[in-house]
Short mmCIF file of C-alpha atoms in Angstrom, two decimals:
data_model
loop_
_atom_site.label_atom_id
_atom_site.label_comp_id
_atom_site.label_asym_id
_atom_site.label_seq_id
_atom_site.Cartn_x
_atom_site.Cartn_y
_atom_site.Cartn_z
CA GLU V 229 0.00 0.00 0.00
CA PRO V 230 1.42 3.40 -0.95
CA GLU V 231 2.53 5.59 1.93
CA VAL V 232 3.38 9.20 2.56
CA THR V 233 7.02 9.57 3.57
CA GLN V 234 8.67 12.46 5.36
CA THR V 235 12.26 13.45 5.95
CA PRO V 236 13.99 14.00 8.22
CA SER V 237 12.30 12.15 11.05
CA HIS V 238 13.90 14.51 13.56
CA GLN V 239 15.44 17.93 12.99
CA VAL V 240 17.25 19.91 15.64
CA THR V 241 18.06 23.52 14.83
CA GLN V 242 19.11 26.73 16.47
CA MET V 243 16.64 29.59 16.81
CA GLY V 244 16.77 31.85 13.78
CA GLN V 245 17.94 29.14 11.41
CA GLU V 246 16.07 28.03 8.32
CA VAL V 247 14.66 24.52 8.07
CA ILE V 248 13.13 22.62 5.21
CA LEU V 249 10.86 19.69 5.89
CA ARG V 250 10.26 17.29 3.03
CA CYS V 251 7.37 15.08 2.08
CA VAL V 252 6.93 12.56 -0.69
CA PRO V 253 3.19 12.25 -1.26
CA ILE V 254 1.36 9.25 -2.60
CA SER V 255 1.56 9.16 -6.37
CA ASN V 256 -1.42 10.76 -8.18
CA HIS V 257 -2.67 12.50 -5.06
CA LEU V 258 -3.54 16.06 -5.93
CA TYR V 259 -4.24 17.83 -2.65
CA PHE V 260 -1.49 18.45 -0.14
CA TYR V 261 -1.53 19.66 3.43
CA TRP V 262 0.79 20.49 6.28
CA TYR V 263 -0.33 20.14 9.87
CA ARG V 264 1.54 20.55 13.10
CA GLN V 265 1.14 19.07 16.55
CA ILE V 266 2.75 20.66 19.56
CA LEU V 267 3.62 18.01 22.13
CA GLY V 268 0.52 16.79 23.92
CA GLN V 269 -1.83 19.00 21.94
CA LYS V 270 -4.19 18.57 19.02
CA VAL V 271 -3.26 18.48 15.37
CA GLU V 272 -3.54 21.93 13.78
CA PHE V 273 -3.96 22.82 10.12
CA LEU V 274 -1.23 24.97 8.60
CA VAL V 275 -1.74 25.11 4.86
CA SER V 276 -3.37 23.40 1.90
CA PHE V 277 -1.85 23.26 -1.57
CA TYR V 278 -3.50 22.38 -4.84
CA ASN V 279 -2.59 22.92 -8.47
CA ASN V 280 0.78 24.37 -7.49
CA GLU V 281 -0.58 27.08 -5.30
CA ILE V 282 -1.74 27.66 -1.75
CA SER V 283 -5.50 27.18 -1.50
CA GLU V 284 -5.85 28.03 2.18
CA LYS V 285 -3.60 28.88 5.10
CA SER V 286 -4.16 29.27 8.81
CA GLU V 287 -3.18 32.12 11.10
CA ILE V 288 -0.17 30.07 12.16
CA PHE V 289 1.16 30.08 8.60
CA ASP V 290 2.74 33.54 8.63
CA ASP V 291 5.43 35.06 6.41
CA GLN V 292 8.07 32.82 7.98
CA PHE V 293 6.47 29.77 6.36
CA SER V 294 6.40 28.76 2.71
CA VAL V 295 5.52 25.65 0.74
CA GLU V 296 6.40 24.41 -2.69
CA ARG V 297 6.68 21.39 -4.94
CA PRO V 298 10.16 21.99 -6.28
CA ASP V 299 10.27 19.03 -8.65
CA GLY V 300 6.63 18.12 -9.11
CA SER V 301 6.79 15.24 -6.67
CA ASN V 302 8.28 16.33 -3.35
CA PHE V 303 6.31 18.76 -1.23
CA THR V 304 8.28 20.96 1.14
CA LEU V 305 7.60 23.21 4.10
CA LYS V 306 10.19 25.88 4.77
CA ILE V 307 10.47 27.88 7.96
CA ARG V 308 12.75 30.84 7.27
CA SER V 309 13.74 31.88 10.76
CA THR V 310 12.74 29.34 13.38
CA LYS V 311 11.43 30.32 16.78
CA LEU V 312 11.30 28.30 19.97
CA GLU V 313 7.54 27.98 19.59
CA ASP V 314 7.96 26.27 16.21
CA SER V 315 9.06 23.15 18.07
CA ALA V 316 6.44 20.54 17.16
CA MET V 317 5.68 17.50 15.04
CA TYR V 318 4.96 18.47 11.46
CA PHE V 319 2.79 16.18 9.41
CA CYS V 320 2.33 16.14 5.68
CA ALA V 321 -0.99 14.81 4.40
CA ASN V 322 -2.50 14.31 1.00
CA LYS V 323 -5.59 13.07 -0.73
CA ARG V 324 -6.54 12.05 -4.22
CA ARG V 325 -9.11 14.63 -5.05
CA GLY V 326 -11.96 16.68 -3.64
CA GLY V 327 -15.66 16.04 -3.66
CA SER V 328 -16.84 12.79 -2.16
CA LEU V 329 -13.38 11.39 -1.49
CA ASN V 330 -11.91 13.31 1.39
CA GLU V 331 -9.66 10.72 2.95
CA GLN V 332 -6.36 12.28 3.94
CA PHE V 333 -3.30 10.11 4.37
CA PHE V 334 -0.75 11.33 6.87
CA GLY V 335 2.97 10.84 6.87
CA PRO V 336 4.90 9.72 9.97
CA GLY V 337 5.90 13.30 10.75
CA THR V 338 9.06 15.29 11.36
CA ARG V 339 9.87 16.24 14.91
CA LEU V 340 11.32 19.75 14.88
CA THR V 341 13.23 20.89 17.92
CA VAL V 342 14.30 24.53 18.05
CA LEU V 343 16.95 25.34 20.64
CA GLN L 292 -17.38 28.19 14.87
CA GLN L 293 -14.47 26.21 13.44
CA GLN L 294 -13.91 24.30 16.66
CA VAL L 295 -14.47 20.65 17.29
CA LYS L 296 -14.82 19.77 20.96
CA GLN L 297 -13.84 16.31 22.11
CA SER L 298 -14.33 14.48 25.39
CA PRO L 299 -13.15 12.88 27.53
CA GLN L 300 -9.51 13.89 27.54
CA SER L 301 -8.51 10.46 28.80
CA LEU L 302 -10.25 7.14 29.19
CA ILE L 303 -9.38 3.90 30.92
CA VAL L 304 -11.32 0.79 29.93
CA GLN L 305 -10.98 -2.86 30.86
CA LYS L 306 -10.23 -5.36 28.13
CA GLY L 307 -13.47 -6.41 26.49
CA GLY L 308 -15.28 -3.25 27.49
CA ILE L 309 -16.77 -0.52 25.34
CA SER L 310 -14.85 2.71 24.80
CA ILE L 311 -16.92 5.76 23.92
CA ILE L 312 -15.49 9.09 22.78
CA ASN L 313 -17.66 12.08 21.97
CA CYS L 314 -17.28 15.09 19.72
CA ALA L 315 -19.36 18.16 18.99
CA TYR L 316 -19.12 20.75 16.25
CA GLU L 317 -20.76 24.05 15.40
CA ASN L 318 -20.11 24.69 11.72
CA THR L 319 -23.04 23.30 9.72
CA ALA L 320 -20.89 23.40 6.58
CA PHE L 321 -18.93 20.40 7.86
CA ASP L 322 -19.93 17.32 5.92
CA TYR L 323 -17.16 14.82 6.58
CA PHE L 324 -16.30 13.46 10.02
CA PRO L 325 -13.31 11.12 10.34
CA TRP L 326 -11.74 9.53 13.37
CA TYR L 327 -7.98 9.14 13.51
CA GLN L 328 -5.91 6.84 15.67
CA GLN L 329 -2.42 7.90 16.68
CA PHE L 330 0.26 5.84 18.38
CA PRO L 331 3.20 7.59 20.10
CA GLY L 332 5.72 8.92 17.59
CA LYS L 333 3.50 8.12 14.60
CA GLY L 334 1.26 10.09 12.30
CA PRO L 335 -2.53 9.98 12.60
CA ALA L 336 -4.08 7.03 10.77
CA LEU L 337 -7.64 7.12 9.50
CA LEU L 338 -9.81 4.71 11.42
CA ILE L 339 -13.34 5.31 10.19
CA ALA L 340 -15.30 8.23 8.74
CA ILE L 341 -18.93 9.22 8.28
CA ARG L 342 -20.99 11.69 6.29
CA PRO L 343 -24.09 13.41 7.71
CA ASP L 344 -26.52 11.54 5.45
CA VAL L 345 -26.24 8.45 7.67
CA SER L 346 -26.67 8.12 11.42
CA GLU L 347 -24.31 5.22 11.99
CA LYS L 348 -21.38 3.51 10.36
CA LYS L 349 -19.75 0.32 11.54
CA GLU L 350 -16.43 -1.19 10.57
CA GLY L 351 -15.46 -4.21 12.60
CA ARG L 352 -15.30 -3.23 16.27
CA PHE L 353 -15.48 0.48 15.48
CA THR L 354 -18.78 2.35 15.12
CA ILE L 355 -19.49 6.02 14.54
CA SER L 356 -22.83 7.36 15.71
CA PHE L 357 -23.88 10.66 14.19
CA ASN L 358 -26.58 13.05 15.40
CA LYS L 359 -26.99 15.81 12.84
CA SER L 360 -29.57 17.83 14.76
CA ALA L 361 -27.41 17.88 17.88
CA LYS L 362 -24.22 18.37 15.85
CA GLN L 363 -22.55 15.56 17.72
CA PHE L 364 -20.82 12.35 16.77
CA SER L 365 -19.16 9.63 18.74
CA LEU L 366 -16.79 6.70 18.35
CA HIS L 367 -17.62 3.39 19.98
CA ILE L 368 -14.93 0.73 20.28
CA MET L 369 -16.52 -2.59 21.10
CA ASP L 370 -14.58 -5.38 22.82
CA SER L 371 -11.70 -2.99 23.51
CA GLN L 372 -8.24 -4.56 23.37
CA PRO L 373 -4.89 -3.48 24.85
CA GLY L 374 -3.70 -2.91 21.27
CA ASP L 375 -6.36 -0.20 20.97
CA SER L 376 -4.47 1.89 23.52
CA ALA L 377 -3.66 5.07 21.61
CA THR L 378 -4.79 8.66 21.19
CA TYR L 379 -7.96 9.15 19.20
CA PHE L 380 -8.83 12.34 17.38
CA CYS L 381 -12.13 13.27 15.87
CA ALA L 382 -12.07 15.74 13.02
CA ALA L 383 -14.39 17.57 10.68
CA SER L 384 -14.12 19.18 7.30
CA SER L 385 -16.13 20.70 4.51
CA THR L 386 -15.57 18.82 1.27
CA SER L 387 -16.77 21.78 -0.76
CA ASN L 388 -13.85 23.76 0.58
CA THR L 389 -10.15 22.94 0.66
CA GLY L 390 -10.92 19.88 2.76
CA LYS L 391 -8.71 20.96 5.65
CA LEU L 392 -9.34 18.93 8.76
CA ILE L 393 -10.29 20.59 12.04
CA PHE L 394 -9.25 18.26 14.83
CA GLY L 395 -10.60 17.77 18.31
CA GLN L 396 -8.30 17.86 21.31
CA GLY L 397 -7.76 14.13 21.38
CA THR L 398 -8.58 11.33 23.81
CA THR L 399 -5.92 9.11 25.28
CA LEU L 400 -7.34 5.63 25.62
CA GLN L 401 -5.79 3.01 27.86
CA VAL L 402 -7.20 -0.50 27.71
CA LYS L 403 -6.18 -2.54 30.73
CA PRO L 404 -5.60 -6.27 30.28
#
């Protein structure tokens, strides 16, 4: 069964540094999402991406965040200047298409630790 | 109005018992209600999902009950097993929109042998 993969599994960085989190979605899935989960808390939506552009973003997704599909397959989340409060698990998710099929498949996550 | 409220925060059940987790929502535009299971250090995995045109959906030991008028839905785990011990999240989304999921706070379930 196809799976969503994410790299790295754990990223430790210094405050103010840039990080790039990578996701390889399931082939032929068209809708892409990033979510984050601060330790012990609920999963929060960050951004959705469809047809090579952002379709929706949350209040969390400020100017320090960006997403792209650099090579048409990988899907990346960049944090330009990390803050302590960015420490969380970041999950990539994707689904085939909209309408009646809304099942989102999540990757295993990247644990980001900002020191 | 975007919130999904989940209870209880934690739940301890004996093996073989029934685990019940409840969620409530406010946004009537939501039309897709999944439940996710998450083990420590792993990503959420879809367990079962329901649409508001049915009041109940059953898959194996897992059942979703849905009350559209009350804007509530619940997960029932029958014959709970120690392997069911995990965190469970309800979620909601509007399929006519971007499909982003709004998650509840999560319920940590412990099934005692």
